[in-house]
Coordinates of C-alpha atoms and ligand atoms in Angstrom, one line a residue:
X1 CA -9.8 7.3 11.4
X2 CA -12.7 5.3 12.1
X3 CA -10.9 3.4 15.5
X4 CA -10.9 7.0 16.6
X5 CA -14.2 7.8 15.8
X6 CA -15.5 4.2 17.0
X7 CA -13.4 5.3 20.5
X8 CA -15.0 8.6 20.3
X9 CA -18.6 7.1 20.2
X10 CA -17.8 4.3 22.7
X11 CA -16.8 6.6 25.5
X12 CA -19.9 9.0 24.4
X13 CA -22.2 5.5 25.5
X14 CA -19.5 5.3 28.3
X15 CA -20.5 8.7 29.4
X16 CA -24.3 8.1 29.1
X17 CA -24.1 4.6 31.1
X18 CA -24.0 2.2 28.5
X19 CA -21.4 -0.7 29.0
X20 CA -19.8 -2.8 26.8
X21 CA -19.9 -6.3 26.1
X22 CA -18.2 -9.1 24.0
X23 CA -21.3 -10.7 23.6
X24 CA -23.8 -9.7 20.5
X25 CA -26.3 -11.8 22.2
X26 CA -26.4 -9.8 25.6
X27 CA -26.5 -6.3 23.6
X28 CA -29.3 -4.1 24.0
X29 CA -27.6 -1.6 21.6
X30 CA -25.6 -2.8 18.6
X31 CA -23.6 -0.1 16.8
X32 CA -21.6 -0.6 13.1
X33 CA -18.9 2.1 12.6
X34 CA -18.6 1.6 8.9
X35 CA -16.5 2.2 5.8
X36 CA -17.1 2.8 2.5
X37 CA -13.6 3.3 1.2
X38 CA -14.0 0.4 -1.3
X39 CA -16.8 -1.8 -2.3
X40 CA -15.9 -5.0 -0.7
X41 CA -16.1 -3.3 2.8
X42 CA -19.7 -1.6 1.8
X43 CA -20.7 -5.5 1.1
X44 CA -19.8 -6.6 4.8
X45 CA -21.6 -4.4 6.3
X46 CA -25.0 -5.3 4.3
X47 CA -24.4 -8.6 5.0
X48 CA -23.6 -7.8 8.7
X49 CA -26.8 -6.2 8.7
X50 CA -29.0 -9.1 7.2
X51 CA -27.4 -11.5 9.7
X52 CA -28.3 -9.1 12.5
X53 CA -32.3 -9.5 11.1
X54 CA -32.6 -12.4 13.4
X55 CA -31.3 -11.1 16.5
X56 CA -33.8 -8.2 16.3
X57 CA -36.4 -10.9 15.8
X58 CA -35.7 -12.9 18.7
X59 CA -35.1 -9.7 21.0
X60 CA -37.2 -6.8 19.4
X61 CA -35.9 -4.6 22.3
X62 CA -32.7 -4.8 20.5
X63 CA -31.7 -1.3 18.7
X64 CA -29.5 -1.4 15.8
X65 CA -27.3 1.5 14.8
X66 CA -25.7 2.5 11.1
X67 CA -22.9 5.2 11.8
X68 CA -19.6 6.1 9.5
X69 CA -19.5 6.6 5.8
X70 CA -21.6 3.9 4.7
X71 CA -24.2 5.7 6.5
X72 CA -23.3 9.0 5.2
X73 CA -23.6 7.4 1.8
X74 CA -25.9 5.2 1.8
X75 CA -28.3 6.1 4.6
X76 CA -31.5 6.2 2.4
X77 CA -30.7 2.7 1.0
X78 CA -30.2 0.9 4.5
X79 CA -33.5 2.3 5.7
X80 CA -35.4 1.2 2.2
X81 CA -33.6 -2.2 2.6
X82 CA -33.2 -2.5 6.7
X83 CA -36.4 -2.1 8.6
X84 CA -34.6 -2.9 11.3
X85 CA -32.2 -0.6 11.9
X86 CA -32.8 2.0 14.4
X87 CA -30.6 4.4 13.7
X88 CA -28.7 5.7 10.9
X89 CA -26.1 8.3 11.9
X90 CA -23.4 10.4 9.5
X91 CA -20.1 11.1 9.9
X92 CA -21.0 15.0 11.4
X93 CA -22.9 13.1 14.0
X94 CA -21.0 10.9 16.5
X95 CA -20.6 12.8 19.2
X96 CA -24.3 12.9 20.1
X97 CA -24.8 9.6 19.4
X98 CA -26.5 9.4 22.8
X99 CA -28.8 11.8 22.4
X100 CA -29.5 10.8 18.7
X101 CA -30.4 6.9 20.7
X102 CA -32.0 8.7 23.1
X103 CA -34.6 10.4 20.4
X104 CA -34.9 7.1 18.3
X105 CA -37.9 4.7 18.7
X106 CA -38.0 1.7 17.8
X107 CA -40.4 1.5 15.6
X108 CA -39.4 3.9 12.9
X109 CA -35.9 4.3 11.5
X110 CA -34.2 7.6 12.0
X111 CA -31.8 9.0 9.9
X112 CA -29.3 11.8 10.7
X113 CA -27.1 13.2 7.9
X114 CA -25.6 16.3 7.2
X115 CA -24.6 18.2 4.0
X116 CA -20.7 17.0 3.9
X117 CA -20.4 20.2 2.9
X118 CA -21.6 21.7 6.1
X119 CA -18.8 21.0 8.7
X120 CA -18.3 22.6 12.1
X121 CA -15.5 24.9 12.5
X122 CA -14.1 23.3 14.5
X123 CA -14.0 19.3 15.5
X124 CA -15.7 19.4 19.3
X125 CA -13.4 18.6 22.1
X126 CA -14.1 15.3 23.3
X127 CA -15.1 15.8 27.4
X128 CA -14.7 13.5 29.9
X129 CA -11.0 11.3 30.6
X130 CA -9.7 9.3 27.6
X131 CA -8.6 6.6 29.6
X132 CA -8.8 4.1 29.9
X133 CA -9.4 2.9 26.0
X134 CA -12.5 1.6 25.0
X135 CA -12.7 -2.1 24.4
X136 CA -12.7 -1.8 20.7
X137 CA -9.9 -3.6 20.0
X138 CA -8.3 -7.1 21.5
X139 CA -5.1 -5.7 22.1
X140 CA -4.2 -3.7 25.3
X141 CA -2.1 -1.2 22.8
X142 CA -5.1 1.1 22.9
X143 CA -4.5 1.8 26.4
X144 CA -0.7 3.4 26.1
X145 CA -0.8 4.6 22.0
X146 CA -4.1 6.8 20.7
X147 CA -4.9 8.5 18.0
X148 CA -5.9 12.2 17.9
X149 CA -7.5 13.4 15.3
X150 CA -5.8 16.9 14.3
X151 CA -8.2 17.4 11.2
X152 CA -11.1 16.1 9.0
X153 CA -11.6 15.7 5.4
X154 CA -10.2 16.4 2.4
X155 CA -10.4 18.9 -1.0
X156 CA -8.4 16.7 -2.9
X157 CA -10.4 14.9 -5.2
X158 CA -8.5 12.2 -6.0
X159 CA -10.6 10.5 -9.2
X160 CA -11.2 6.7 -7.3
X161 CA -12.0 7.9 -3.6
X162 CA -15.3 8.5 -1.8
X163 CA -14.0 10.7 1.3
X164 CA -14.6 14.0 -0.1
X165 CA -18.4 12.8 0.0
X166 CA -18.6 11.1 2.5
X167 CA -16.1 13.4 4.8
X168 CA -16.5 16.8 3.3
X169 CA -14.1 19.6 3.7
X170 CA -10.7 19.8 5.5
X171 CA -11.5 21.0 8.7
X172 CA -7.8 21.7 11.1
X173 CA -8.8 21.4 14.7
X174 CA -7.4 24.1 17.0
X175 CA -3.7 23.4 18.2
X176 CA -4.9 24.0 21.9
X177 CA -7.2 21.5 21.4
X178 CA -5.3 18.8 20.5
X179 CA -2.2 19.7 23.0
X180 CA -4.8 19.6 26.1
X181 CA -5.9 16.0 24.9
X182 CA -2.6 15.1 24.1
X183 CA -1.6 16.1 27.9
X184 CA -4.7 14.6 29.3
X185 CA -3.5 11.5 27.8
X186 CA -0.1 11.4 28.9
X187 CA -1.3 12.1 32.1
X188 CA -3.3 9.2 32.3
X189 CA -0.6 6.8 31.1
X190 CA -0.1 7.2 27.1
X191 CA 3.3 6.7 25.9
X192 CA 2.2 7.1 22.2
X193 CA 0.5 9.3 20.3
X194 CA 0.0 9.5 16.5
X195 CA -1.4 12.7 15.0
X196 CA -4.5 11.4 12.2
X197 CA -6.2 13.6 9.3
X198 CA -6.7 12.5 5.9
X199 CA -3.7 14.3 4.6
X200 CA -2.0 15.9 8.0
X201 CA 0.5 17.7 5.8
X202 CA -2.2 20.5 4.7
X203 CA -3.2 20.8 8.7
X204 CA -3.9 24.5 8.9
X205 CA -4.1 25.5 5.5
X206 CA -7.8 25.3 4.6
X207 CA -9.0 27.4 7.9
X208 CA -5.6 29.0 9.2
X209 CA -5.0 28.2 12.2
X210 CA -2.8 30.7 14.3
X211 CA -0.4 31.4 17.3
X212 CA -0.6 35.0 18.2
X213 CA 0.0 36.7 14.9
X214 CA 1.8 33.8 12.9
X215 CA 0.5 31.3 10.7
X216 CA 0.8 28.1 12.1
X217 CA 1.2 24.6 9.8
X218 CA 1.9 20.6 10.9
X219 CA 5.5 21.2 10.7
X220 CA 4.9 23.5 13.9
X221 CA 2.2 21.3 15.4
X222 CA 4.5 18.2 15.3
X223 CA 7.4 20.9 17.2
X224 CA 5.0 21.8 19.4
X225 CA 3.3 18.4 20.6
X226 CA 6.8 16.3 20.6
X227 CA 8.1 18.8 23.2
X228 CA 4.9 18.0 25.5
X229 CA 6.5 16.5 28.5
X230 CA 6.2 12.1 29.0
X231 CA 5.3 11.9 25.1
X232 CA 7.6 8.4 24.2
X233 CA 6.6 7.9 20.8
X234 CA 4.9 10.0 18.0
X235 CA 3.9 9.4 14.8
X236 CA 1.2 10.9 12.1
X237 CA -0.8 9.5 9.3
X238 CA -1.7 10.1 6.4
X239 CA 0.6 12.1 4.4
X240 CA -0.5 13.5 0.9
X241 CA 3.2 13.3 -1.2
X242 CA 2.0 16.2 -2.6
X243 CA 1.8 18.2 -0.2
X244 CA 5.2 16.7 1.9
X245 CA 7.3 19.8 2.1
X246 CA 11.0 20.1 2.8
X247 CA 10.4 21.4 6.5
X248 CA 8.3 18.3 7.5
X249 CA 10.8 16.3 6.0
X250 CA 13.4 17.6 8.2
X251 CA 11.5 17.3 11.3
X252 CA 12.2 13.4 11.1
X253 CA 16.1 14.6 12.2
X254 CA 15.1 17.4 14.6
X255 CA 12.5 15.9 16.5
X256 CA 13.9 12.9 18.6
X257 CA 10.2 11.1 19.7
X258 CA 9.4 11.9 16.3
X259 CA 9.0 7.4 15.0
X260 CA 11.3 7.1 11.9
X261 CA 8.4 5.8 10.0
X262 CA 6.0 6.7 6.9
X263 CA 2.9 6.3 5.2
X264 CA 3.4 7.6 2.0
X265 CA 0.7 6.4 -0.4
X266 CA 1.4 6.3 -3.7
X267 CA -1.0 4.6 -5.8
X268 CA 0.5 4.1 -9.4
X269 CA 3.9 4.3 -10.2
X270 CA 2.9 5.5 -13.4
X271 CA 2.6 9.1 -14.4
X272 CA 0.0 8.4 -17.0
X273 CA -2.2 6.5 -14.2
X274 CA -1.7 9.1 -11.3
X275 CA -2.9 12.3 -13.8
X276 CA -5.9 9.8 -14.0
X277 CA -6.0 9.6 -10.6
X278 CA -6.2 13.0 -10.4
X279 CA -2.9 13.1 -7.7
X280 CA -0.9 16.3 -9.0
X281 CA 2.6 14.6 -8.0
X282 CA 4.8 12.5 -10.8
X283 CA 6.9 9.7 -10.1
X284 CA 9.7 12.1 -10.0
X285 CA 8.6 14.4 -7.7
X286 CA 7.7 11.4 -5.5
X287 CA 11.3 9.8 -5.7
X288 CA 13.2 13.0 -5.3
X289 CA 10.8 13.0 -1.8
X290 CA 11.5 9.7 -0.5
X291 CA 15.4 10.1 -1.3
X292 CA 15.7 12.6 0.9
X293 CA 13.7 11.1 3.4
X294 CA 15.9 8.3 3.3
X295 CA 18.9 10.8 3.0
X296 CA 18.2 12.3 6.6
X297 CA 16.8 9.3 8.2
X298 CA 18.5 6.2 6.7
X299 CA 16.8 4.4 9.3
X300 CA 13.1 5.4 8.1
X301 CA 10.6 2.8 7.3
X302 CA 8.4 4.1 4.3
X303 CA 5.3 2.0 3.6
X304 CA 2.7 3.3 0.8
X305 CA -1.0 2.6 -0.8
X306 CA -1.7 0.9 -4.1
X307 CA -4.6 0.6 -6.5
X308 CA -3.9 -1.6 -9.4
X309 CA -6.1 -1.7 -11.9
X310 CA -7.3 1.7 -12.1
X311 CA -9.9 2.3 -15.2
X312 CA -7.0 2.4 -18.1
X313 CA -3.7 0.7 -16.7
X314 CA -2.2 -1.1 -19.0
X315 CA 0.2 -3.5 -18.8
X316 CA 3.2 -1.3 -18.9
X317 CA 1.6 1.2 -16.6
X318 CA 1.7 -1.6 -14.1
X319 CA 5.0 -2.6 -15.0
X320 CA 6.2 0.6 -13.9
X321 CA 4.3 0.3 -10.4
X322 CA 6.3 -2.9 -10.2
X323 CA 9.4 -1.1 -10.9
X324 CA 9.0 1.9 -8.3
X325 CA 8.5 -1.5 -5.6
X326 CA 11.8 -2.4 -7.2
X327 CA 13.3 1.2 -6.7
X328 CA 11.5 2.8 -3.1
X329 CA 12.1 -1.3 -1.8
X330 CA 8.8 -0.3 0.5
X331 CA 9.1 -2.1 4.0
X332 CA 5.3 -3.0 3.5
X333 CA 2.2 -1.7 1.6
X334 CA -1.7 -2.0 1.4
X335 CA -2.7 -2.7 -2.0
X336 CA -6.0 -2.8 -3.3
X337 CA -8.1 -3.8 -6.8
X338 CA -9.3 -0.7 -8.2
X339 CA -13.5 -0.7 -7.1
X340 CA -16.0 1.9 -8.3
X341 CA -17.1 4.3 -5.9
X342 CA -20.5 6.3 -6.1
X343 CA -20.4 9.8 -7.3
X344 CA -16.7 9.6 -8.3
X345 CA -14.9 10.7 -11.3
X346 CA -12.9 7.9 -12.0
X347 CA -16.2 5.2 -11.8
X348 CA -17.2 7.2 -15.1
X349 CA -14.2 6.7 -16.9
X350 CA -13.4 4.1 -19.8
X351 CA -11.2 1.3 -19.6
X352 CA -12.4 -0.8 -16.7
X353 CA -10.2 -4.2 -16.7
X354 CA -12.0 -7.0 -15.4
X355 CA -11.9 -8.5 -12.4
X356 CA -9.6 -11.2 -13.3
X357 CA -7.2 -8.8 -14.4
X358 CA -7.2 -6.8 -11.6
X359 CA -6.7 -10.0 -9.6
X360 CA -4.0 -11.0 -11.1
X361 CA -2.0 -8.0 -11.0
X362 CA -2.8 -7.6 -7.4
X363 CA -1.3 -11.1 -6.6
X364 CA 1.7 -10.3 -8.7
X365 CA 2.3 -7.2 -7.3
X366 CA 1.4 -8.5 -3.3
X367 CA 3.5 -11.3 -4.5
X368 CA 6.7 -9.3 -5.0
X369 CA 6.1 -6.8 -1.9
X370 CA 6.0 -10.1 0.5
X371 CA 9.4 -10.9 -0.6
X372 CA 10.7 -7.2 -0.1
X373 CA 8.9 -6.9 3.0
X374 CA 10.7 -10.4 4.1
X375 CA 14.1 -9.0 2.7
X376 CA 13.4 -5.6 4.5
X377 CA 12.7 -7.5 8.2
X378 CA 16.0 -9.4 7.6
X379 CA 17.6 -6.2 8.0
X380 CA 16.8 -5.7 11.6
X381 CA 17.9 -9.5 12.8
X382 CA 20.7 -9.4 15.6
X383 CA 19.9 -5.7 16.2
X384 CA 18.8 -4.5 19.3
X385 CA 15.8 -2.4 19.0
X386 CA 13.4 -0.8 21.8
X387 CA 9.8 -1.8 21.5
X388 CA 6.5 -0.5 23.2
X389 CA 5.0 -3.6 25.0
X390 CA 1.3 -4.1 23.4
X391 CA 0.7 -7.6 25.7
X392 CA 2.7 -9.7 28.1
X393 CA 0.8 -13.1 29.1
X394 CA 2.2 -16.7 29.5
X395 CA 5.6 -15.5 28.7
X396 CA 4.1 -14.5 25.5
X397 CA 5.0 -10.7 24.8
X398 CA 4.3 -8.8 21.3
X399 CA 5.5 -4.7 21.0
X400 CA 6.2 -2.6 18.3
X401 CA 9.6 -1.2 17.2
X402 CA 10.1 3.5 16.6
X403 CA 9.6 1.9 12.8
X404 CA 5.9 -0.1 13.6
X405 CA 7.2 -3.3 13.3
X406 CA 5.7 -5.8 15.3
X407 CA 8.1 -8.1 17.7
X408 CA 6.9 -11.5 19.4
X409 CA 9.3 -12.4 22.3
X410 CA 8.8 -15.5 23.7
X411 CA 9.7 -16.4 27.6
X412 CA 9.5 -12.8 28.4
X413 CA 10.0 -12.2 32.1
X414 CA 6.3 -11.2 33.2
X415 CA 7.2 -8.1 35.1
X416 CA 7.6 -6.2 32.0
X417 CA 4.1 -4.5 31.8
X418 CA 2.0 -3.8 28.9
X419 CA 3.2 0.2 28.1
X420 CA 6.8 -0.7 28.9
X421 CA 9.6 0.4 26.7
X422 CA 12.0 -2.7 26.8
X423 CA 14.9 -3.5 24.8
X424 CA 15.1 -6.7 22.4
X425 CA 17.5 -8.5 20.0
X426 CA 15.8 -9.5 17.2
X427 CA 16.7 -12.8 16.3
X428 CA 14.5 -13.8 13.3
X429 CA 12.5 -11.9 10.3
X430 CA 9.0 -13.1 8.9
X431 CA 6.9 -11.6 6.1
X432 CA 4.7 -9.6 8.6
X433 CA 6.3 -9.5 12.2
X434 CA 9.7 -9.8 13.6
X435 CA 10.9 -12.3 16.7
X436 CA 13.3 -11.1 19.5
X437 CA 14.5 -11.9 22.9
X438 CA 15.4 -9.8 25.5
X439 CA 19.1 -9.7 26.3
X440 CA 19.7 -11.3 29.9
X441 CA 21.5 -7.9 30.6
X442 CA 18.2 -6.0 29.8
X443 CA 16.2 -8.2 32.2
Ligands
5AD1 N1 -10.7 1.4 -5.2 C1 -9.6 0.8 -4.6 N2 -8.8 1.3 -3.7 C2 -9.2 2.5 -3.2 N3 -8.7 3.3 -2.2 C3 -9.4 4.4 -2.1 N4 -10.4 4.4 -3.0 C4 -10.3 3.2 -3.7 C5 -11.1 2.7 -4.7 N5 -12.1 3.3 -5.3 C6 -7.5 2.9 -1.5 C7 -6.3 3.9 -1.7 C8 -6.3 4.7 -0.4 C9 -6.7 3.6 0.6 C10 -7.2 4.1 1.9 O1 -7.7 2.9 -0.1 O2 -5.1 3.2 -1.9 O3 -5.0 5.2 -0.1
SF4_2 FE1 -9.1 10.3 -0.9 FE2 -7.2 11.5 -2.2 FE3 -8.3 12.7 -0.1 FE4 -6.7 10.6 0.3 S1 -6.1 12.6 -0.6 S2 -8.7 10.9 1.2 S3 -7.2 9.4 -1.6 S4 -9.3 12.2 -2.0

């Protein structure tokens, strides 16, 4: 979500002139997209922002911008704390960030928040052509696979997380919306698209959105996009397992561009822990979900979210998180320590473990999903697989597989171009990536 909205404000500068460089030094405007998901990513950015007090000193000329949800949040703290920041933008407000520079002096910070509760209608069309990608990123992916954001934030309360503030309401963009930037995209070479909201599966239910006289939910928006006509690859994140119904489930075996791949977050495989969390699924409920996943694409790559440590695990609610690795055998996951988040249920609750604690669940439970993860990739060696080529240089080549694994090829012929679908044998499995070669029949 936030590479798509740190896309959306770089090609807003593109628009109004500004152009990018990879130099902080040469930079008459520096911009922080933030996050506030978790503490430790709050911290960065406060220390980001102290180490940028010296630039500003040397170059006073230089204006500093705050956007995202650390912004949102925080906004009145960095102007008490940051004289000199420029700029302090909310999430509501990125696409006038030019305007908003425009306005701001540089001698007074200005702030620019919205009420989260006050969301447009509907999430503006972004003007102007998408491509090429903004230079936000290293790899040369951006330019053939984008996001596009089909809604914005989320009513679901879950006990630990900050994006109901900081994001407000669910807001589902209009389907013609997001079919016209879809085809604008194709058109200017995009192979792969993946649908984003914080919970895609409830796309359309919060503001209906409609086609002629029928209701219209992501089950139909994923029918509708995957039919558009050069669209390779798509994909969609994040999926609430509450709200994964049997009709999405089944588009994994009726809709051929449609990646056989997951995020499925579940947090806690304890039932105790996800009431806590406030998640309204069980463990059961979730397994009966991923089996039949599995059942109609056996081919699917699931990968999920976990907190451990959340205010009152104990030791056998984490046991059973450990267990449901054992049982889902995840091909990868993001876990986290549990952090308190402002104005969150969960930060008032009792039973915080200490950080110690949390730490060493986390390394037991990161410990144990390395070695499934490495089991998992050893499944794919001496298969052939198709992979999107990300970059090509010095006989160097890395791409991604339908199931978002990553593939290094080495002596690739360099006439395969970034954007390519080639085919690859994958001849060796690591913890995190995969190597291949391309068969000489292929070349
Ligand atoms: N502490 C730790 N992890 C969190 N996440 C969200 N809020 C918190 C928190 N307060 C994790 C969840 C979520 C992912 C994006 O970040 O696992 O799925
Ligand atoms: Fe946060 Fe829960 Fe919404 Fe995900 S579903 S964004 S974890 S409140």
């Amino acid at each position: 979500m936030n590479i798509r909205d740190s896309e959306i404000m770089a090609q807003k500068l593109a628009e109004a002139g500004y152009l990018e460089t990879s130099v902080l030094e040469d930079a008459s405007l520096i911009l922080l997209n933030t996050c506030s998901v978790r503490g430790k990513a709050e911290q960065k950015v406060f220390s980001m922002l102290g180490s940028l007090r010296k630039l500003k000193a040397e170059n006073p000329d230089l204006k500093i911008c705050v956007a995202g949800c650390v912004a949102q949040q925080e906004g009145q703290k960095i102007i008490d704390r940051m004289e000199h920041v420029n700029l302090v933008i909310g999430t509501q407000h990125i696409y006038n960030i030019p305007e908003l520079l425009e306005r701001s002096t540089n001698n007074k910070t200005a702030i620019n928040l919205s009420d989260s509760y006050e969301i447009p209608k509907y999430i503006p069309q972004v003007s102007g052509h998408p491509a090429p990608a903004p230079q936000i990123s290293d790899s040369q992916q951006f330019q053939f696979s984008r996001f596009v954001t089909i809604m914005q934030g989320c009513n679901n309360f879950c006990t630990y997380c900050v994006v109901p503030y900081t994001r407000g309401r669910e807001v589902s963009r209009k389907a013609t919306d997001i079919v016209n930037e879809i085809q604008t995209l194709i058109e200017a070479g995009v192979v792969e698209i993946t649908l984003l909201g914080q919970n895609v599966n409830s796309y359309g239910c919060t503001n209906p959105v409609t086609h002629g006289a029928l209701p219209y939910s992501f089950p139909d928006l994923l029918a509708e996009v995957s039919s558009i006509s050069g669209l390779q690859r798509l994909r969609f994140t994040t999926s609430h397992p509450k709200d994964l119904s049997e009709r999405l489930i089944e588009c994994f075996d009726q809709i051929d561009n449609l990646c056989p791949q997951i995020h499925l977050p579940v947090q806690s495989g304890s039932d105790r822990i996800l009431k806590r969390m406030n998640r309204k699924y069980c463990i059961s409920d979730y397994l009966e979900k991923v089996d039949l996943l599995k059942a109609i694409r056996p081919d699917i790559a699931i990968t999920t979210d976990i907190i451990v440590g959340f205010p009152g695990e104990t030791e056998e609610d984490f046991q059973q998180t450990l267990e449901l690795l054992e049982r889902v055998r995840y091909h990868g996951s993001f876990s986290f320590k549990y952090s308190d988040r402002p104005e969150t249920r969960a930060a008032d609750l009792d039973g915080k473990l200490s950080e110690a604690e949390k730490g060493r669940r986390l390394q037991e439970f990161q410990k144990r999903q390395d070695e499934i993860s490495l089991e998992r990739n050893r499944e794919y060696v001496g298969y052939q697989k198709s992979i999107l080529v990300e970059n090509n240089s010095e006989g160097k080549m890395m791409g991604r597989t339908v199931t978002n694994h990553i593939v290094h090829v080495e002596q690739a012929p360099d006439h395969i171009v970034p954007g390519s679908l080639v085919t690859a044998e994958i001849i060796h499995a690591g913890r995190h990536s995969l190597k291949g070669a391309i068969p000489p029949s292929r070349i």
